[in-house]
PDB file of C-alpha atoms in Angstrom:
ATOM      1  CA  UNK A1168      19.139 103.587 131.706  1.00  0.00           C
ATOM      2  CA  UNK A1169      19.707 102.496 127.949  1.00  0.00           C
ATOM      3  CA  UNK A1170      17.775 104.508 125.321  1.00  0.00           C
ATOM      4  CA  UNK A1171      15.160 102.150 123.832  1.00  0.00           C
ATOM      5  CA  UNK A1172      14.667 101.994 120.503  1.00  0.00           C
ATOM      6  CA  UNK A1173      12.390 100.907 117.506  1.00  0.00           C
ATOM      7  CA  UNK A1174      13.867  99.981 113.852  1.00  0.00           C
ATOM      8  CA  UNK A1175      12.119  99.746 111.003  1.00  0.00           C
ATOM      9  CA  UNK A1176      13.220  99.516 107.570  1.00  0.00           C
ATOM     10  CA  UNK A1177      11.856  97.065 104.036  1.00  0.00           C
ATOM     11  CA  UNK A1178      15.199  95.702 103.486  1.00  0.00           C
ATOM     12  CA  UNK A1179      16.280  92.898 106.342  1.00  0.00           C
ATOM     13  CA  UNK A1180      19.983  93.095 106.021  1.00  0.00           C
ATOM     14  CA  UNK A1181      19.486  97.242 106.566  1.00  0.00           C
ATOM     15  CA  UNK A1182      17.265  96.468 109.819  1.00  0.00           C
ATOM     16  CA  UNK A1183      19.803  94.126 110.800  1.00  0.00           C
ATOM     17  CA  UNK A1184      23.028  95.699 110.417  1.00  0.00           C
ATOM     18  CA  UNK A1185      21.269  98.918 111.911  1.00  0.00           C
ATOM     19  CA  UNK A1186      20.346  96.942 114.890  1.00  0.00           C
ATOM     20  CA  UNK A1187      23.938  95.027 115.318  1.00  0.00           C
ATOM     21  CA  UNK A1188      25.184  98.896 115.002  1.00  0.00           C
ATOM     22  CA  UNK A1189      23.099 100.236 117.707  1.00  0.00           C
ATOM     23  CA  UNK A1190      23.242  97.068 120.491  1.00  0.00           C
ATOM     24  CA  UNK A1191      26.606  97.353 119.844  1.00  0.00           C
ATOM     25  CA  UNK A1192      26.958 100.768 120.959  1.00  0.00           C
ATOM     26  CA  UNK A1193      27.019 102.252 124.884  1.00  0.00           C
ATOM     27  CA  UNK A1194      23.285 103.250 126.412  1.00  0.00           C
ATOM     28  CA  UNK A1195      21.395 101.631 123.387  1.00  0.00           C
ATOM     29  CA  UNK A1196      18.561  99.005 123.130  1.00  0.00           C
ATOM     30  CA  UNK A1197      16.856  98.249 120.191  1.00  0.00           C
ATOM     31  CA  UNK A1198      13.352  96.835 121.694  1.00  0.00           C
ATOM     32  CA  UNK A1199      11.840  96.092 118.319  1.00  0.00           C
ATOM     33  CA  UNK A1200      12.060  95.714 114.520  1.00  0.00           C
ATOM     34  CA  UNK A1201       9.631  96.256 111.970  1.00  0.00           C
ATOM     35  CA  UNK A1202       9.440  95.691 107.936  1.00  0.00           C
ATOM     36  CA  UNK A1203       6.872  98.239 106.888  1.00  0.00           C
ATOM     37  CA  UNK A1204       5.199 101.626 108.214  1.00  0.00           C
ATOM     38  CA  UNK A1205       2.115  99.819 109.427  1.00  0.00           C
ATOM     39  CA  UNK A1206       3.984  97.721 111.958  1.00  0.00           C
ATOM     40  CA  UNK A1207       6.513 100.223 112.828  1.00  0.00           C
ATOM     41  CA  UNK A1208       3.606 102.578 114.469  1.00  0.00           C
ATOM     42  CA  UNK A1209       1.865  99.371 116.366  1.00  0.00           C
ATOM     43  CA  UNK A1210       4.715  98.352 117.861  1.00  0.00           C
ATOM     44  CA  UNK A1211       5.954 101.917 118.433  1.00  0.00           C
ATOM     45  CA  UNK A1212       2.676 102.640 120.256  1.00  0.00           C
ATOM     46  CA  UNK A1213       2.779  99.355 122.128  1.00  0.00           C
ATOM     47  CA  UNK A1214       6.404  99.161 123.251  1.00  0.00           C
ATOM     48  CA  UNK A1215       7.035 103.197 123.910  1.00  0.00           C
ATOM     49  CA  UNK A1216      10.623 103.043 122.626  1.00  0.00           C
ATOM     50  CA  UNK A1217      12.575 106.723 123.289  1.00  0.00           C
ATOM     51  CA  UNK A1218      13.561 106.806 119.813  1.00  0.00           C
ATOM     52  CA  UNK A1219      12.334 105.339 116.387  1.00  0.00           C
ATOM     53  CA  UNK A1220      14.769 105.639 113.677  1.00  0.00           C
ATOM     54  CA  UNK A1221      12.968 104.602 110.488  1.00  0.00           C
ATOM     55  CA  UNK A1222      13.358 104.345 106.686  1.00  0.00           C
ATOM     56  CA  UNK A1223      11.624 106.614 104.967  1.00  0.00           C
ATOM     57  CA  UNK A1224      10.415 104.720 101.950  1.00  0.00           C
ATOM     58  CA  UNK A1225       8.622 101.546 103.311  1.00  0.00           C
ATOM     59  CA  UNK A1226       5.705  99.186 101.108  1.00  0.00           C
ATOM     60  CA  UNK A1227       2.006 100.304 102.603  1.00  0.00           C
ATOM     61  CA  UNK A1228       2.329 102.903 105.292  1.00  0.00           C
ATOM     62  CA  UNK A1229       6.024 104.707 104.389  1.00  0.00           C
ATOM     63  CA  UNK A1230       8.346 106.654 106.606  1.00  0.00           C
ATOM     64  CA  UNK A1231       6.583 109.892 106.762  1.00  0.00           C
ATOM     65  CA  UNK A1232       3.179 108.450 107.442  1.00  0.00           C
ATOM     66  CA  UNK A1233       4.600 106.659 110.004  1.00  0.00           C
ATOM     67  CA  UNK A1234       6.223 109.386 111.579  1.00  0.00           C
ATOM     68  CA  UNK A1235       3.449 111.793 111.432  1.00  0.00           C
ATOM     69  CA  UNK A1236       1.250 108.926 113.033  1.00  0.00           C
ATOM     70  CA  UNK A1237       3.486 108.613 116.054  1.00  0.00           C
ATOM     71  CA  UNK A1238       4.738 112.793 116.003  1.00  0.00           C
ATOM     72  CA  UNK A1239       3.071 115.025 114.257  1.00  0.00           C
ATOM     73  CA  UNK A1240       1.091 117.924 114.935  1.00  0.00           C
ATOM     74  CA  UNK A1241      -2.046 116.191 116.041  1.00  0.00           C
ATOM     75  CA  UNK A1242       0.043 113.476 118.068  1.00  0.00           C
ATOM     76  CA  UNK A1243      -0.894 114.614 122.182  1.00  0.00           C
ATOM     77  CA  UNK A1244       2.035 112.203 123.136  1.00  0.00           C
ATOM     78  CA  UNK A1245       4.839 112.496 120.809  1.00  0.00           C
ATOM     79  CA  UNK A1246       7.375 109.487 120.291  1.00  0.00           C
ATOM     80  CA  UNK A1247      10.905 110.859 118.857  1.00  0.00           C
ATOM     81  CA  UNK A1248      11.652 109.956 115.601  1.00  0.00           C
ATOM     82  CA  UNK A1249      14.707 110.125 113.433  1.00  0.00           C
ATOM     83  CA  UNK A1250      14.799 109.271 110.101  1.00  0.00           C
ATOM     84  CA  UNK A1251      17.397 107.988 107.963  1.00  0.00           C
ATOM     85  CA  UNK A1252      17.491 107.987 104.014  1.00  0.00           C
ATOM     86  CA  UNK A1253      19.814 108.310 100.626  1.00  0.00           C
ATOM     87  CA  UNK A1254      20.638 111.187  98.619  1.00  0.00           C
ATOM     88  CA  UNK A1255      18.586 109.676  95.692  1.00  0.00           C
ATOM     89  CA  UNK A1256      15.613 110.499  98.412  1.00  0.00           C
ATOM     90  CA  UNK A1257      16.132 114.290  99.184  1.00  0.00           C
ATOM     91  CA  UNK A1258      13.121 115.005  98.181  1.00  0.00           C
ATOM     92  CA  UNK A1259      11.037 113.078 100.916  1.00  0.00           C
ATOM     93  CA  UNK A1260      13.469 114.756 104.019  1.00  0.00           C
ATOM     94  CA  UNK A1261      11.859 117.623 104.010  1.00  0.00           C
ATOM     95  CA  UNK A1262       8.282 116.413 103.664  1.00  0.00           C
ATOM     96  CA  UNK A1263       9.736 113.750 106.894  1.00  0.00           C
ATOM     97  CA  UNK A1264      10.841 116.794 108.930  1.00  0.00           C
ATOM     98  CA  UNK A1265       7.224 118.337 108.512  1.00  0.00           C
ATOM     99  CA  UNK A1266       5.735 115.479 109.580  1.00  0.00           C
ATOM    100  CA  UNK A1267       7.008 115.503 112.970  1.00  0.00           C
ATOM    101  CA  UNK A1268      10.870 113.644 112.529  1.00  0.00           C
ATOM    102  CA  UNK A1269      13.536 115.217 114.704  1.00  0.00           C
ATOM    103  CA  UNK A1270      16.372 114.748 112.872  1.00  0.00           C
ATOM    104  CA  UNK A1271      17.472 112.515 110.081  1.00  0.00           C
ATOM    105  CA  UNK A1272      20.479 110.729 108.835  1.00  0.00           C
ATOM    106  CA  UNK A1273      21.914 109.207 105.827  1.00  0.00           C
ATOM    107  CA  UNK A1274      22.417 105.428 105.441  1.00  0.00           C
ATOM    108  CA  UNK A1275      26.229 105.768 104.886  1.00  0.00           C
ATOM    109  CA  UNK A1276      26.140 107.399 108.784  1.00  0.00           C
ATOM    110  CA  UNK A1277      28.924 105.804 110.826  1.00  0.00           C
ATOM    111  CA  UNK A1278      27.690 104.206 114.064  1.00  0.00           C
ATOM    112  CA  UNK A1279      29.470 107.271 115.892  1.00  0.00           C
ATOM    113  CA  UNK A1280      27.050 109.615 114.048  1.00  0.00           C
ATOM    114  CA  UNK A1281      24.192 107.136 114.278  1.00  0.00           C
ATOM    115  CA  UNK A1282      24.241 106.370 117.976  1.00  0.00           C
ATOM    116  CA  UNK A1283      24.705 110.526 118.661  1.00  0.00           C
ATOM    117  CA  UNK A1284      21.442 110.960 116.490  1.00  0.00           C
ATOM    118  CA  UNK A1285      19.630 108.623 118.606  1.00  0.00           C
ATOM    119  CA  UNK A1286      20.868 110.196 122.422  1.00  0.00           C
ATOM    120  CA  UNK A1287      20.191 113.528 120.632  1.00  0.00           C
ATOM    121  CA  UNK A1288      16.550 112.566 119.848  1.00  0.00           C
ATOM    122  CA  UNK A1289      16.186 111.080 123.282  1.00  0.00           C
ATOM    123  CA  UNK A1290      17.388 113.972 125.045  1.00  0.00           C
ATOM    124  CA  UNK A1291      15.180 116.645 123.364  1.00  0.00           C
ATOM    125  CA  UNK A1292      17.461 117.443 120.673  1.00  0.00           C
ATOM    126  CA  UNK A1293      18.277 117.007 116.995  1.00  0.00           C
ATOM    127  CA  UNK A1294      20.925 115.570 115.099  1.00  0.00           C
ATOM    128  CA  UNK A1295      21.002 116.304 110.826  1.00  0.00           C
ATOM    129  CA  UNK A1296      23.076 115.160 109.124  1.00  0.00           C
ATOM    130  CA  UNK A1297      26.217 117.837 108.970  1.00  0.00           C
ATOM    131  CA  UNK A1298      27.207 117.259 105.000  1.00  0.00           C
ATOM    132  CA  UNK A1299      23.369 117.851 104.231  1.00  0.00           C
ATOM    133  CA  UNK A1300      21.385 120.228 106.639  1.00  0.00           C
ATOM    134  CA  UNK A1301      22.304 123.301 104.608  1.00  0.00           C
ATOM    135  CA  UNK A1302      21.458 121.769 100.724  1.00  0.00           C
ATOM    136  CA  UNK A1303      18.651 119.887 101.898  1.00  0.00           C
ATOM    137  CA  UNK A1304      16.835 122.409 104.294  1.00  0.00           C
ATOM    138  CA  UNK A1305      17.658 125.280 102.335  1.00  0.00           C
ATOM    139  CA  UNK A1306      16.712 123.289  98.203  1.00  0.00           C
ATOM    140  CA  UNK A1307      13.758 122.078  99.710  1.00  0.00           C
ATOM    141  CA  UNK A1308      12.231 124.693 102.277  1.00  0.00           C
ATOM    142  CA  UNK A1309       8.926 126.089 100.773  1.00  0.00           C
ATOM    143  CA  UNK A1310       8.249 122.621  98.563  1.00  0.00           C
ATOM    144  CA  UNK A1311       5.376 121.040  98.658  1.00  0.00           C
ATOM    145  CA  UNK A1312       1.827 122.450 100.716  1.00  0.00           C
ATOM    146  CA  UNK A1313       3.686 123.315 103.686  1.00  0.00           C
ATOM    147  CA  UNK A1314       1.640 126.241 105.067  1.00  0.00           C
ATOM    148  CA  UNK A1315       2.974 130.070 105.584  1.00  0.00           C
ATOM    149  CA  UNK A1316       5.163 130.211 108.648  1.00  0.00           C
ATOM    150  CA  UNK A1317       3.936 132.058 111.463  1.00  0.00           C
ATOM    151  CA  UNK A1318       5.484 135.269 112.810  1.00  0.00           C
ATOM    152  CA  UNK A1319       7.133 134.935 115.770  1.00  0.00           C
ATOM    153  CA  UNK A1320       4.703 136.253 119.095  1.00  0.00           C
ATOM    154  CA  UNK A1321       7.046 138.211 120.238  1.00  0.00           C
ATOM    155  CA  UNK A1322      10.325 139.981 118.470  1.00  0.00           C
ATOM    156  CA  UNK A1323      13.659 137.868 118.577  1.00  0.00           C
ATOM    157  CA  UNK A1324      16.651 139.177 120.134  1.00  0.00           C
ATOM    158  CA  UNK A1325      19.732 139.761 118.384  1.00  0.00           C
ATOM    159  CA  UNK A1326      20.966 137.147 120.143  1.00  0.00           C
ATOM    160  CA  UNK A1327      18.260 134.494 119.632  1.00  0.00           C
ATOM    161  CA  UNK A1328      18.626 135.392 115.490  1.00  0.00           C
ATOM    162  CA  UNK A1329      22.185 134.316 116.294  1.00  0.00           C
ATOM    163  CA  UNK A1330      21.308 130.632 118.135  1.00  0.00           C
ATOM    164  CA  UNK A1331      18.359 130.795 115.117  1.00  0.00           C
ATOM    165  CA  UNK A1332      21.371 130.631 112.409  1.00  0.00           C
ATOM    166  CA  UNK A1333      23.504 128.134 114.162  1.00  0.00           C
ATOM    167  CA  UNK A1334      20.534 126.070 114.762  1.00  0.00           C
ATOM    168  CA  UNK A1335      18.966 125.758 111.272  1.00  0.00           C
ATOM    169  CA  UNK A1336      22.663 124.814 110.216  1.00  0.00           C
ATOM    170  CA  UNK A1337      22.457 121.816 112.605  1.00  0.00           C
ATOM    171  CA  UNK A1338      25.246 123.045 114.713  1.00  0.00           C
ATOM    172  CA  UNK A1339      24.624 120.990 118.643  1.00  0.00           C
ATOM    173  CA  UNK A1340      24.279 123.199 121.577  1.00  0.00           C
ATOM    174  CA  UNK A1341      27.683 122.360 123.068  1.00  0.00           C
ATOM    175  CA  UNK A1342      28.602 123.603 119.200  1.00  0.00           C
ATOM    176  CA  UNK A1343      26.774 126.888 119.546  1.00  0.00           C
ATOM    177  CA  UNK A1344      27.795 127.580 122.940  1.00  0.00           C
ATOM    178  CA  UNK A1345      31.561 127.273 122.123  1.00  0.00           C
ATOM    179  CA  UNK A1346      31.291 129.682 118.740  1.00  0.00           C
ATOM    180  CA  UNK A1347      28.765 132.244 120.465  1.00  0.00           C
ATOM    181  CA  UNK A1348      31.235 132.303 123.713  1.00  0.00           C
ATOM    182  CA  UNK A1349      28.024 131.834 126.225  1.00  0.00           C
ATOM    183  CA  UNK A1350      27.387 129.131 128.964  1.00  0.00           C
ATOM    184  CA  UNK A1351      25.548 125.493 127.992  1.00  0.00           C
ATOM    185  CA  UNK A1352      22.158 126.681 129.925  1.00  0.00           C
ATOM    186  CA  UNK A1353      22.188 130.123 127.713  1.00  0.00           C
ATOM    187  CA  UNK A1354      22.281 127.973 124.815  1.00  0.00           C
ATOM    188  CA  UNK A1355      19.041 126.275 126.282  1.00  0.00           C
ATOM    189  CA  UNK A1356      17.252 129.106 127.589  1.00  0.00           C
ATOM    190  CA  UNK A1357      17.569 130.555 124.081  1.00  0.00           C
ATOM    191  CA  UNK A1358      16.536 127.729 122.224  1.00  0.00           C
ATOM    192  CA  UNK A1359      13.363 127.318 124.964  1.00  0.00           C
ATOM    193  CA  UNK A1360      12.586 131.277 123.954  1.00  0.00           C
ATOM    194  CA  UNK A1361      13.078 130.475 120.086  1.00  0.00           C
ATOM    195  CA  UNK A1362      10.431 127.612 120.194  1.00  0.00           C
ATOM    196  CA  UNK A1363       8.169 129.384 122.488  1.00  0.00           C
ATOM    197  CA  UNK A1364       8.086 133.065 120.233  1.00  0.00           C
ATOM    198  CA  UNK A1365       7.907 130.795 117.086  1.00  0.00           C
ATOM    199  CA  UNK A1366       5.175 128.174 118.671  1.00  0.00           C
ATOM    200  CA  UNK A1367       7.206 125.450 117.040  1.00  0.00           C
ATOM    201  CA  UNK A1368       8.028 122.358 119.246  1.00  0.00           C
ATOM    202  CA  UNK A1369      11.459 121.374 118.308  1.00  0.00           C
ATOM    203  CA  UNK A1370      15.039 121.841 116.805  1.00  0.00           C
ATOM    204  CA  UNK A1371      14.062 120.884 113.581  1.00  0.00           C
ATOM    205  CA  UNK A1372      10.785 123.120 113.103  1.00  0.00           C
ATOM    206  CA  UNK A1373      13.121 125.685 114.514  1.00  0.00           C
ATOM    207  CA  UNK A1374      15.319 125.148 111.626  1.00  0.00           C
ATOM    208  CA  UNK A1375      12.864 124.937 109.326  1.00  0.00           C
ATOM    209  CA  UNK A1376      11.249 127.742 110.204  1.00  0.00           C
ATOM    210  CA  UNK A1377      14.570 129.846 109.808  1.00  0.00           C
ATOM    211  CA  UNK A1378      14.548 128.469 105.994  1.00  0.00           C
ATOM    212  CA  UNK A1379      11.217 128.898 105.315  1.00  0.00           C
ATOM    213  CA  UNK A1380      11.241 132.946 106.151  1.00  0.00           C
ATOM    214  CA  UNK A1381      14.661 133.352 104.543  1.00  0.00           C
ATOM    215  CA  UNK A1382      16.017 134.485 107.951  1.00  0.00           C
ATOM    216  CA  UNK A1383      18.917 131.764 107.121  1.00  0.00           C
ATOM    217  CA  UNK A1384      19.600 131.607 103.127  1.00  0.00           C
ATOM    218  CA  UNK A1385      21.609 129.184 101.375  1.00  0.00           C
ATOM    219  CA  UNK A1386      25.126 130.462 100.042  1.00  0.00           C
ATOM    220  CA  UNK A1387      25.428 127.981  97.757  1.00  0.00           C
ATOM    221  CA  UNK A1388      23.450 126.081  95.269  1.00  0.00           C
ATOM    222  CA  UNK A1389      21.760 122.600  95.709  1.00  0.00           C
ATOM    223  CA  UNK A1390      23.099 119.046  94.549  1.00  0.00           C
TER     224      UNK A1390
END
C-alpha cells in the first residue's frame, strides 16, 4: 500500500516540484494539493492522507495553525504531519513542533531525505532534519508560552536517558540500536516507556521534552 499524502504550500512551482518529487518516489501518493492553511485542513480531514507535509508560512490559516488543527493536543484523531521550511524561518519550527508536527524538513531536502521523512511519519516515527535538530531544538527550546514540562511519572532508566539523548538528536531507531549495541524491538520498547513516563505522544515531544529540561544541552552555539 502507497503512503498517501497531502501537499500544501503558497508558492505553485514549490507544491509542484514537491509533488513530481514524491510520485516519483517508491510507496508514495500524493492524494491532494492545497495553496493555503484553510484548504490544506479541509481536504486533509476529507481525504485522510497518512502524511501531510506542509509549508509553514501560508496566506490566512499558516502552517502551524494548520497543523495544530489536524494534530495537536486537542485533535482525538491525529493526522501526521511533517513540516518543511527555510533557515530564514527557524523561528516558527519550534512553535510547528508544539503544535503537533512530527518532524520537519528543510526545502533544500533531497527527495532521498524527503520521501524517508514521509515513511517515517507514516510509520509512527520522526524524521528532523540531521544538519538542524541540535541548533534548532536546542536555540529555540523554552521560546515562546510553551508551558513547564512535566516530570516524568515514573523515574527513567539509565538506559532510557540514553535512547532520550539519541532521540532528541534525531538519531532513527535502526541509528540508536546500532550505537547503543541493543536489538530493533529494545529500541521500541524504550521509546514506548519514554513516551508513556513523560505522557508525551511522539518522537518529537520526546525530543523536545529532553531540551526543554536540559536533560540534552547544546554543545555549541546557535546560527
Amino acid at each position: 500500500m502507497s503512503v498517501r499524502v497531502v501537499v500544501a504550500d503558497d508558492q505553485e512551482i514549490v507544491r509542484t516540484g514537491l509533488s513530481m518529487i514524491l510520485n516519483a518516489q517508491p510507496g508514495i501518493e500524493v492524494v491532494g494539493v492545497a495553496a493555503n492553511g484553510h484548504r490544506a485542513v479541509e481536504l486533509a480531514r476529507q481525504v485522510r492522507p497518512d502524511v501531510c507535509l506542509f509549508d509553514i508560512r501560508m496566506p490566512g490559516v499558516d502552517g502551524i495553525e494548520a497543523t495544530r488543527a489536524l494534530a495537536g493536543p486537542g485533535v482525538e484523531d491525529p493526522l501526521a504531519v511533517v513540516v518543511i521550511t527555510t533557515f530564514d524561518l527557524d523561528e516558527y519550527v519550534y512553535a510547528a513542533l508544539r503544535a503537533g508536527a512530527r518532524g520537519f524538513l528543510l526545502k533544500d531536502a533531497g527527495p532521498a531525505l524527503l520521501a524517508q521523512a514521509v515513511h517515517a511519519a507514516a510509520n509512527g516515527e520522526a524524521l528532523i532534519a540531521p544538519v538542524v535538530t541540535a541548533r534548532l531544538l536546542g536555540a529555540f527550546a523554552g521560546a515562546g508560552p510553551a508551558p513547564s514540562p512535566p516530570q516524568p511519572v515514573e523515574a527513567l532508566t539509565e538506559r532510557e536517558e540514553q535512547v532520550l539523548a539519541k532521540v532528541a538528536r534525531g538519531r532513527s531507531n535502526a541509528e540508536i540500536a546500532a550505537e547503543l549495541g541493543i536489538t530493533l524491538s529494545t529500541v521500541k520498547t524504550h521509546v514506548a516507556s519514554l513516551m508513556a513516563k513523560l505522557g508525551v505522544r511522539n518522537r518529537v515531544e520526546i525530543a523536545i521534552w529532553a531540551y526543554e529540561t536540559r536533560r540534552v544541552v547544546l554543545k555549541h552555539g546557535p546560527p
